[in-house]
Amino acid sequence: MKFHVLTLFPEMITGALSASIIGKAMERGQIELEAVNIRDYTLDKHKKVDDYTYGGGAGMLMAAQPVYDAYQAVVCQDKPKPRTIYVTPQGATFNQEMAKEFAMEEELVILCGHYEGIDERVLEEIVTDYVSIGDYVLTGGELPAMVMVDAIARFVPGVLNNDESAMTESFHDDLLEYPQYTRPAVWMGKEVPAILLSGDHKKVEEWRLEQSVKRTRERRPDLYALYEARQALIPKKKPRRKKF
Ligand code: 6GU
């Protein structure tokens, strides 16, 4: 899968995403990441990409021309238009389902805004999806773009190893992860729950599900309500969970 990130700060994107699991996936050729500097496409002789807003008001706006030309440089004329995400607090809130859906695309363009935003006309022309990462305002779209690339790339086949993907796919829907422990068995006087040392796999699974349910109820009542509603619909089926 190929990501094209249109940004004024390409080094932010490539720097942060070349480490760890995503970096490894790029080395293996499972994902490609191209950060395109919108400034390289301005026709302004001073390399300016922003301008004042019509109608007045504070702040500057990214002009349509450099954004459109950067977009044209990454899309193939003979292929259908790729899905193009504009990262904006005015978008729909990003979630795991959206990550999964975007991961089915062969190519994805992610547009990062700066200043007070981007001229509406170029957005109308190229954007297919308006996506936010939550209800707070950041100084630019780069961090949200990185968040999305990371979350989407995890769903590309081969990016995660077996252990990592088993952790996400094989448990029970809508529940948070249970608490986990590693050696030593006693740390600062605190003991690992005895059941985890018992070797009784059935008991361990029951304990983990119980802990997941308790944790979800306490920390994410919104998710817990979903879980309960789903359980009520499928009373006979063994509960399944997925990790967040
Ligand atoms: Cl996608 N962009 C900006 N600038 N701020 C945000 C955001 C996006 N999502 C949450 N806050």
CSV table of C-alpha atoms and ligand atoms in Angstrom, one decimal:
chain,number,residue,atom,x,y,z
A,1,MET,CA,0.0,0.0,0.0
A,2,LYS,CA,1.2,3.5,-0.8
A,3,PHE,CA,0.7,6.6,1.3
A,4,HIS,CA,1.2,10.1,-0.3
A,5,VAL,CA,1.3,12.7,2.4
A,6,LEU,CA,1.0,16.3,1.2
A,7,THR,CA,2.5,18.6,3.8
A,8,LEU,CA,4.6,21.7,4.4
A,9,PHE,CA,6.7,19.6,6.8
A,10,PRO,CA,7.7,16.4,5.0
A,11,GLU,CA,10.6,15.7,7.4
A,12,MET,CA,8.1,15.4,10.3
A,13,ILE,CA,6.3,12.6,8.5
A,14,THR,CA,9.3,10.6,7.3
A,15,GLY,CA,11.2,11.1,10.5
A,16,ALA,CA,8.6,9.8,12.9
A,17,LEU,CA,7.4,6.9,10.7
A,18,SER,CA,10.7,5.5,9.7
A,19,ALA,CA,11.2,3.9,13.2
A,20,SER,CA,9.9,0.7,14.7
A,21,ILE,CA,7.2,-1.4,13.1
A,22,ILE,CA,6.2,1.0,10.3
A,23,GLY,CA,9.8,1.6,9.4
A,24,LYS,CA,10.4,-2.2,9.1
A,25,ALA,CA,7.3,-2.6,7.0
A,26,MET,CA,8.7,0.1,4.6
A,27,GLU,CA,12.1,-1.7,4.5
A,28,ARG,CA,10.2,-4.9,3.6
A,29,GLY,CA,8.3,-3.1,0.8
A,30,GLN,CA,4.9,-3.8,2.4
A,31,ILE,CA,4.1,-0.1,2.6
A,32,GLU,CA,5.5,2.9,0.8
A,33,LEU,CA,5.4,6.4,2.3
A,34,GLU,CA,6.0,9.5,0.2
A,35,ALA,CA,6.0,12.8,1.9
A,36,VAL,CA,5.5,15.6,-0.7
A,37,ASN,CA,6.4,19.1,0.1
A,38,ILE,CA,3.6,21.4,-1.0
A,39,ARG,CA,6.0,24.3,-1.1
A,40,ASP,CA,7.9,22.7,-3.9
A,41,TYR,CA,4.8,23.3,-6.1
A,42,THR,CA,4.2,27.0,-5.5
A,43,LEU,CA,4.4,29.2,-8.5
A,44,ASP,CA,5.1,32.2,-6.2
A,45,LYS,CA,8.6,33.6,-6.7
A,46,HIS,CA,9.1,34.0,-3.0
A,47,LYS,CA,7.9,30.3,-2.4
A,48,LYS,CA,4.9,31.6,-0.5
A,49,VAL,CA,2.0,29.1,-0.1
A,50,ASP,CA,-0.4,31.2,2.0
A,51,ASP,CA,-2.4,34.3,1.7
A,52,TYR,CA,-5.0,36.5,3.4
A,53,THR,CA,-8.6,35.4,3.6
A,54,TYR,CA,-11.3,37.1,1.5
A,55,GLY,CA,-13.8,38.7,3.8
A,56,GLY,CA,-11.2,39.5,6.4
A,57,GLY,CA,-10.5,37.9,9.7
A,58,ALA,CA,-7.4,36.7,11.5
A,59,GLY,CA,-4.8,34.4,10.0
A,60,MET,CA,-3.6,33.1,6.7
A,61,LEU,CA,-4.9,30.4,4.4
A,62,MET,CA,-3.1,27.9,2.2
A,63,ALA,CA,-3.8,28.8,-1.4
A,64,ALA,CA,-5.4,26.4,-3.8
A,65,GLN,CA,-2.7,26.3,-6.5
A,66,PRO,CA,0.3,24.7,-4.7
A,67,VAL,CA,-2.0,22.1,-3.0
A,68,TYR,CA,-3.6,21.2,-6.3
A,69,ASP,CA,-0.3,20.9,-8.2
A,70,ALA,CA,1.2,18.8,-5.4
A,71,TYR,CA,-1.9,16.5,-5.7
A,72,GLN,CA,-1.6,16.3,-9.5
A,73,ALA,CA,2.1,15.3,-9.1
A,74,VAL,CA,1.2,12.2,-7.1
A,75,VAL,CA,-1.9,11.0,-8.8
A,76,CYS,CA,-1.8,8.9,-12.0
A,77,GLN,CA,-3.9,10.4,-14.8
A,78,ASP,CA,-4.8,7.0,-16.2
A,79,LYS,CA,-6.0,5.5,-12.9
A,80,PRO,CA,-9.2,6.3,-10.9
A,81,LYS,CA,-8.8,9.1,-8.4
A,82,PRO,CA,-7.4,7.7,-5.1
A,83,ARG,CA,-9.2,8.3,-1.8
A,84,THR,CA,-7.9,11.6,-0.5
A,85,ILE,CA,-8.1,12.4,3.2
A,86,TYR,CA,-8.0,16.0,4.4
A,87,VAL,CA,-7.1,15.9,8.1
A,88,THR,CA,-9.1,18.5,9.9
A,89,PRO,CA,-10.9,18.9,13.2
A,90,GLN,CA,-14.0,19.4,11.1
A,91,GLY,CA,-13.9,15.8,9.9
A,92,ALA,CA,-15.5,12.6,11.2
A,93,THR,CA,-13.6,11.1,14.1
A,94,PHE,CA,-11.1,8.5,13.1
A,95,ASN,CA,-11.5,5.0,14.5
A,96,GLN,CA,-10.5,1.4,14.1
A,97,GLU,CA,-13.2,0.7,11.6
A,98,MET,CA,-12.1,3.5,9.4
A,99,ALA,CA,-8.5,2.4,9.7
A,100,LYS,CA,-9.5,-1.1,8.5
A,101,GLU,CA,-11.5,0.4,5.6
A,102,PHE,CA,-8.7,2.7,4.4
A,103,ALA,CA,-6.2,-0.2,4.6
A,104,MET,CA,-8.1,-1.9,1.7
A,105,GLU,CA,-7.0,1.0,-0.7
A,106,GLU,CA,-4.0,0.5,-2.8
A,107,GLU,CA,-3.1,4.2,-2.6
A,108,LEU,CA,-4.1,6.9,-0.2
A,109,VAL,CA,-3.4,10.6,-0.3
A,110,ILE,CA,-3.4,12.4,3.0
A,111,LEU,CA,-3.5,16.2,2.9
A,112,CYS,CA,-2.2,18.2,5.9
A,113,GLY,CA,-3.4,21.7,6.4
A,114,HIS,CA,-1.6,24.6,8.2
A,115,TYR,CA,-2.3,28.1,9.2
A,116,GLU,CA,-6.1,28.7,9.3
A,117,GLY,CA,-6.8,26.1,6.7
A,118,ILE,CA,-6.9,25.6,2.9
A,119,ASP,CA,-8.9,27.4,0.2
A,120,GLU,CA,-12.3,25.6,0.0
A,121,ARG,CA,-12.2,25.3,-3.8
A,122,VAL,CA,-9.2,22.9,-3.9
A,123,LEU,CA,-10.7,20.8,-1.1
A,124,GLU,CA,-13.9,20.5,-3.2
A,125,GLU,CA,-11.8,19.4,-6.1
A,126,ILE,CA,-9.6,16.7,-4.5
A,127,VAL,CA,-10.9,15.6,-1.1
A,128,THR,CA,-13.0,12.5,-0.7
A,129,ASP,CA,-12.9,12.1,3.1
A,130,TYR,CA,-12.7,14.7,5.9
A,131,VAL,CA,-11.2,13.1,9.0
A,132,SER,CA,-10.3,14.3,12.5
A,133,ILE,CA,-8.5,12.4,15.3
A,134,GLY,CA,-10.5,13.9,18.1
A,135,ASP,CA,-12.2,17.0,19.5
A,136,TYR,CA,-9.2,19.2,20.2
A,137,VAL,CA,-7.3,21.6,17.9
A,138,LEU,CA,-3.7,20.9,16.8
A,139,THR,CA,-1.4,23.4,15.0
A,140,GLY,CA,-1.2,21.3,11.9
A,141,GLY,CA,-2.3,18.1,10.2
A,142,GLU,CA,1.0,16.3,10.4
A,143,LEU,CA,0.5,14.6,13.8
A,144,PRO,CA,-3.0,13.4,12.7
A,145,ALA,CA,-1.6,12.2,9.4
A,146,MET,CA,1.0,10.2,11.2
A,147,VAL,CA,-1.6,8.7,13.6
A,148,MET,CA,-3.7,7.6,10.6
A,149,VAL,CA,-0.8,6.1,8.6
A,150,ASP,CA,0.3,4.1,11.7
A,151,ALA,CA,-3.3,2.8,12.5
A,152,ILE,CA,-4.0,2.0,8.8
A,153,ALA,CA,-0.6,0.3,8.1
A,154,ARG,CA,-1.2,-2.1,10.9
A,155,PHE,CA,-4.0,-3.6,8.9
A,156,VAL,CA,-1.9,-4.1,5.8
A,157,PRO,CA,-1.1,-7.9,5.5
A,158,GLY,CA,2.4,-8.8,6.8
A,159,VAL,CA,3.0,-5.5,8.6
A,160,LEU,CA,2.4,-7.0,12.0
A,161,ASN,CA,4.0,-10.4,12.9
A,162,ASN,CA,1.8,-13.3,14.0
A,163,ASP,CA,1.9,-12.5,17.7
A,164,GLU,CA,1.1,-8.8,17.1
A,165,SER,CA,-1.9,-9.6,14.8
A,166,ALA,CA,-3.2,-12.4,17.0
A,167,MET,CA,-3.3,-9.8,19.8
A,168,THR,CA,-5.7,-7.6,17.8
A,169,GLU,CA,-7.9,-10.1,15.9
A,170,SER,CA,-8.5,-13.1,18.2
A,171,PHE,CA,-10.2,-11.8,21.3
A,172,HIS,CA,-13.6,-10.4,22.2
A,173,ASP,CA,-15.2,-7.4,20.5
A,174,ASP,CA,-15.5,-4.0,22.1
A,175,LEU,CA,-13.5,-4.7,25.2
A,176,LEU,CA,-10.2,-3.2,26.5
A,177,GLU,CA,-7.1,-5.3,27.0
A,178,TYR,CA,-6.8,-7.0,30.4
A,179,PRO,CA,-3.8,-6.2,32.7
A,180,GLN,CA,-0.6,-8.0,31.9
A,181,TYR,CA,2.5,-8.9,33.9
A,182,THR,CA,6.0,-10.1,33.3
A,183,ARG,CA,8.9,-11.1,35.6
A,184,PRO,CA,9.6,-10.7,38.5
A,185,ALA,CA,6.6,-12.4,40.2
A,186,VAL,CA,6.9,-9.9,43.1
A,187,TRP,CA,7.9,-6.2,42.4
A,188,MET,CA,8.0,-3.6,45.1
A,189,GLY,CA,6.0,-6.0,47.3
A,190,LYS,CA,3.3,-6.3,44.6
A,191,GLU,CA,2.4,-9.8,43.5
A,192,VAL,CA,1.3,-11.0,40.1
A,193,PRO,CA,-2.3,-12.3,40.4
A,194,ALA,CA,-1.9,-16.0,41.5
A,195,ILE,CA,-4.2,-17.3,38.8
A,196,LEU,CA,-1.7,-16.3,36.1
A,197,LEU,CA,0.9,-18.5,37.7
A,198,SER,CA,-1.5,-21.5,38.1
A,199,GLY,CA,-1.0,-23.0,34.7
A,200,ASP,CA,-4.7,-23.5,34.3
A,201,HIS,CA,-5.4,-22.0,30.9
A,202,LYS,CA,-9.1,-22.1,31.2
A,203,LYS,CA,-9.1,-20.2,34.5
A,204,VAL,CA,-6.6,-17.7,33.0
A,205,GLU,CA,-8.9,-17.0,30.0
A,206,GLU,CA,-11.9,-16.5,32.3
A,207,TRP,CA,-9.9,-14.2,34.6
A,208,ARG,CA,-8.7,-12.1,31.6
A,209,LEU,CA,-12.2,-11.8,30.2
A,210,GLU,CA,-13.5,-10.7,33.6
A,211,GLN,CA,-10.7,-8.2,33.9
A,212,SER,CA,-11.4,-6.8,30.4
A,213,VAL,CA,-15.1,-6.4,31.2
A,214,LYS,CA,-14.4,-4.7,34.6
A,215,ARG,CA,-11.8,-2.4,33.0
A,216,THR,CA,-14.0,-1.5,30.1
A,217,ARG,CA,-16.9,-0.7,32.5
A,218,GLU,CA,-14.7,1.5,34.6
A,219,ARG,CA,-12.7,3.3,32.0
A,220,ARG,CA,-14.9,3.3,28.9
A,221,PRO,CA,-18.5,3.2,29.8
A,222,ASP,CA,-19.3,4.1,26.2
A,223,LEU,CA,-17.6,0.9,24.9
A,224,TYR,CA,-19.1,-1.1,27.7
A,225,ALA,CA,-22.6,-0.1,26.6
A,226,LEU,CA,-21.8,-1.4,23.1
A,227,TYR,CA,-20.4,-4.6,24.4
A,228,GLU,CA,-23.5,-5.2,26.6
A,229,ALA,CA,-25.8,-4.5,23.7
A,230,ARG,CA,-23.9,-6.9,21.4
A,231,GLN,CA,-23.9,-9.6,24.1
A,232,ALA,CA,-27.7,-9.3,24.4
A,233,LEU,CA,-28.0,-9.9,20.7
A,234,ILE,CA,-25.8,-13.0,20.6
A,235,PRO,CA,-26.5,-14.8,23.9
A,236,LYS,CA,-25.3,-18.2,22.8
A,237,LYS,CA,-22.0,-17.3,21.1
A,238,LYS,CA,-18.8,-17.2,23.1
A,239,PRO,CA,-17.9,-13.6,23.7
A,240,ARG,CA,-15.2,-12.3,21.3
A,241,ARG,CA,-13.0,-9.3,21.9
A,242,LYS,CA,-10.6,-7.0,20.1
A,243,LYS,CA,-7.8,-5.1,21.6
A,244,PHE,CA,-7.6,-1.3,21.8
B,1,6GU,CL1,-7.0,16.2,11.7
B,1,6GU,N1,-6.1,18.5,12.4
B,1,6GU,C1,-5.9,19.5,13.3
B,1,6GU,N2,-5.3,20.6,12.9
B,1,6GU,N3,-6.3,19.4,14.6
B,1,6GU,C2,-6.9,18.3,14.9
B,1,6GU,C3,-7.2,17.2,14.1
B,1,6GU,C4,-6.8,17.4,12.8
B,1,6GU,N4,-7.8,16.3,14.7
B,1,6GU,C5,-8.0,16.7,15.9
B,1,6GU,N5,-7.4,17.9,16.1
